[in-house]
Amino acid sequence: MTHIDIVGGGILGLSIGYRLARAGRRVRIWERAPTPGGLMGRIPLPELGIACDRYYHAILNSDRELMRLFADLGIGEDEQRLVTTKMGFFHDGRCYGMSTPLEFLSFPPLGLIDRLRLALTIVHCRRIRDWRALEQVPVERWLESLSGRRTTRAIWAPLLRAKFDSSFDDVPATYIWSRLVRMTDTRDRRSKEQMVSLRGGYMTLVERLVAAIAAAGGQVRCSATVEHVAVAGGEVVGLRIDGTEIATDHVILTLPTPLARRLLPPQAAAADHQWAQLESYLGIVCMLLVLRRSLTPYYTLNITDPRIPFTGVIETTNLIGAENMGGYHLVYLPKYVTPDSPYARLPDAELIPEFLRHLRTMFPDLRDDDIAAIRVGRERYVEPLHPVGATDRIPPVVSPVAGLYLANTTQIYPALTNGESSVRFAQQVTAEVLQAARRRRERLEMVGVG
Ligand SMILES: Cc1cc2nc3c(=O)[nH]c(=O)nc-3n(C[C@H](O)[C@H](O)[C@H](O)COP(=O)(O)OP(=O)(O)OC[C@H]3O[C@@H](n4cnc5c(N)ncnc54)[C@H](O)[C@@H]3O)c2cc1C
């Protein structure tokens, strides 16, 4: 039986590897970093004796595929805790709760009619089943037609500006539709937001996936950088990993498209051309503050003030519990960046005081000795960009080169990119790879090879 090689040991590569190994295939996963998990990995804070998530990762109680995977992997209910979380808005120098219908209806920047239209926008979104028409419409125009100009200016535009680093003219309406459906799915009967706190965070899932892959005969190799995919006669024949060539005839690349393209040889020009049709991503700069006290009662605090550079204040210990972080409180300040954003290049020594200065305009009582540690995370490829009407440019999983597959977040659309959608997409990828592999074997058998 031949191997299937997966490049990238993030949640997507591991979920695909798990499904393929369970289907009886011999799987090898190659991961460049010393530990698996990718964006869902952890960072150690040795000076405080703890390790925490590199980035914040919420699990919603409506994440059904994730829950199914937890059950499959034996992650029991005793390892999960349902927590009612709060969401707020920082507007005009003040924090406002937006967690309950009452708070929502009393949010000051909006008049009564605006609030009703905002509520109707949410109801309307939940009723839309076919998103295809939405992907032809720019999001701002669509929101204005539903929520009105004032609400779009006061609420939607600041959220979009923050998420898309100022420029959202070419963002389709599907983005807000997906976001609203996901966020309102997580409400309980009293309309309160509920999230799941998994003991050990996403790293628990990563570790169980790795163990389950090994138990099914697969391998996850870390500190292994794939440098090149070898192609001959229109099919995959090998991989070069840290200078060593290995033979293989199935390769699934789970890297962001620009990184995947760099591994392709000239013989894979047809795949390269296909993948180049949609390959823009936003990056992220995310400052993590480890505090000795809580900053806000919210999990997410959205920001409508355009002078504040970060997108929100995410206090994850309001979900995971400070007691699980050695008593420290974790606050993440993310800023999505285009490659030419000055923040993408700002050295930590300048970025940290700049972010702290803005945070202190929001929370003037934040003192230096409240801060136990600071880390800055940077990623070039995080949020794939789908411009208006670009669905046809999304590359298929099965490439024109036999045995070569692409599976990454650009193909997750119109769903938002997150653990839930990655785990669901992994099932689709597994089915497509198994089917393509079967057809290839049948073809070879017909011509008397293999
Ligand atoms: C700030 C932030 C907040 C987020 N919040 C949430 C959230 O609340 N909820 C949620 O569900 N999701 C959230 N996400 C999204 C989530 O992290 C991603 O959707 C998911 O982790 C993507 O997984 P992946 O496997 O596709 O990619 P990645 O995690 O990027 O994995 C790709 C892997 O490939 C490896 N690699 C790259 N090049 C090579 C090479 N040449 N050879 C070998 N290996 C290579 C990389 O090291 C990496 O481990 C968030 C992301 C960020 C950045």
Tab-separated table of C-alpha atoms and ligand atoms in Angstrom, residues 7-13 30-33 37-40 55-58 182 202 224-226 254-255 259 263 284 336 382 409 417-420 422, ligand 1:
chain	number	residue	atom	x	y	z
A	7	VAL	CA	2.420	18.673	4.385
A	8	GLY	CA	1.465	20.801	7.426
A	9	GLY	CA	0.537	19.613	10.911
A	10	GLY	CA	-2.088	22.272	11.737
A	11	ILE	CA	-5.662	21.355	12.601
A	12	LEU	CA	-6.516	20.747	8.941
A	13	GLY	CA	-3.541	18.484	8.149
A	30	TRP	CA	5.319	16.558	7.848
A	31	GLU	CA	5.377	19.646	10.073
A	32	ARG	CA	8.015	22.360	9.910
A	33	ALA	CA	7.614	23.532	13.546
A	37	GLY	CA	-0.914	22.493	15.918
A	38	GLY	CA	0.055	25.363	13.604
A	39	LEU	CA	-1.946	28.491	14.469
A	40	MET	CA	-3.627	26.512	17.239
A	55	TYR	CA	-3.736	32.955	19.645
A	56	TYR	CA	-7.241	32.973	21.102
A	57	HIS	CA	-9.481	30.152	19.912
A	58	ALA	CA	-13.111	30.033	20.880
A	182	ARG	CA	-22.196	31.545	13.499
A	202	TYR	CA	-7.206	23.229	21.413
A	224	ALA	CA	10.577	18.520	9.142
A	225	THR	CA	10.421	21.168	6.431
A	226	VAL	CA	9.149	20.061	3.046
A	254	THR	CA	-2.304	22.068	3.653
A	255	LEU	CA	-0.213	25.239	3.579
A	259	LEU	CA	3.642	28.717	0.392
A	263	LEU	CA	7.047	23.871	-3.427
A	284	ILE	CA	-1.972	39.305	11.710
A	336	TYR	CA	-5.225	42.120	10.901
A	382	VAL	CA	-4.081	34.041	8.215
A	409	THR	CA	-8.535	27.801	4.228
A	417	THR	CA	-12.216	29.846	8.771
A	418	ASN	CA	-12.034	28.191	12.174
A	419	GLY	CA	-11.669	24.818	13.884
A	420	GLU	CA	-15.233	23.779	13.137
A	422	SER	CA	-11.561	22.976	9.148
B	1	LIG	C1	-5.557	35.435	15.975
B	1	LIG	C2	-6.355	34.252	15.502
B	1	LIG	C3	-7.572	33.982	16.101
B	1	LIG	C4	-8.347	32.889	15.692
B	1	LIG	N1	-9.519	32.632	16.354
B	1	LIG	C5	-10.168	31.482	16.114
B	1	LIG	C6	-11.278	31.078	16.924
B	1	LIG	O1	-11.680	31.779	17.845
B	1	LIG	N2	-11.882	29.887	16.676
B	1	LIG	C7	-11.439	29.066	15.678
B	1	LIG	O2	-11.973	27.965	15.522
B	1	LIG	N3	-10.419	29.448	14.832
B	1	LIG	C8	-9.768	30.624	15.043
B	1	LIG	N4	-8.700	30.993	14.266
B	1	LIG	C9	-8.467	30.295	12.996
B	1	LIG	C10	-7.689	29.015	13.135
B	1	LIG	O3	-6.505	29.193	13.871
B	1	LIG	C11	-7.319	28.541	11.716
B	1	LIG	O4	-8.458	28.514	10.891
B	1	LIG	C12	-6.724	27.135	11.736
B	1	LIG	O5	-5.800	26.979	12.784
B	1	LIG	C13	-6.042	26.883	10.399
B	1	LIG	O6	-5.473	25.610	10.433
B	1	LIG	P1	-4.622	25.042	9.212
B	1	LIG	O7	-4.212	23.670	9.558
B	1	LIG	O8	-5.409	25.260	7.964
B	1	LIG	O9	-3.376	26.033	9.064
B	1	LIG	P2	-2.098	26.227	10.003
B	1	LIG	O10	-2.461	26.142	11.433
B	1	LIG	O11	-1.437	27.486	9.520
B	1	LIG	O12	-1.193	24.968	9.649
B	1	LIG	C14	-0.304	24.915	8.570
B	1	LIG	C15	0.956	24.220	9.064
B	1	LIG	O13	1.864	24.034	7.979
B	1	LIG	C16	3.186	24.147	8.489
B	1	LIG	N5	4.103	24.376	7.368
B	1	LIG	C17	4.236	25.505	6.599
B	1	LIG	N6	5.167	25.318	5.633
B	1	LIG	C18	5.634	24.047	5.793
B	1	LIG	C19	6.593	23.273	5.101
B	1	LIG	N7	7.257	23.747	4.015
B	1	LIG	N8	6.846	22.002	5.519
B	1	LIG	C20	6.168	21.481	6.590
B	1	LIG	N9	5.233	22.188	7.284
B	1	LIG	C21	4.965	23.453	6.884
B	1	LIG	C22	3.079	25.293	9.454
B	1	LIG	O14	4.148	25.291	10.381
B	1	LIG	C23	1.716	25.028	10.101
B	1	LIG	O15	1.837	24.261	11.286
B	1	LIG	C24	-7.899	32.064	14.627
B	1	LIG	C25	-6.672	32.350	14.013
B	1	LIG	C26	-5.895	33.418	14.453
B	1	LIG	C27	-4.559	33.679	13.811
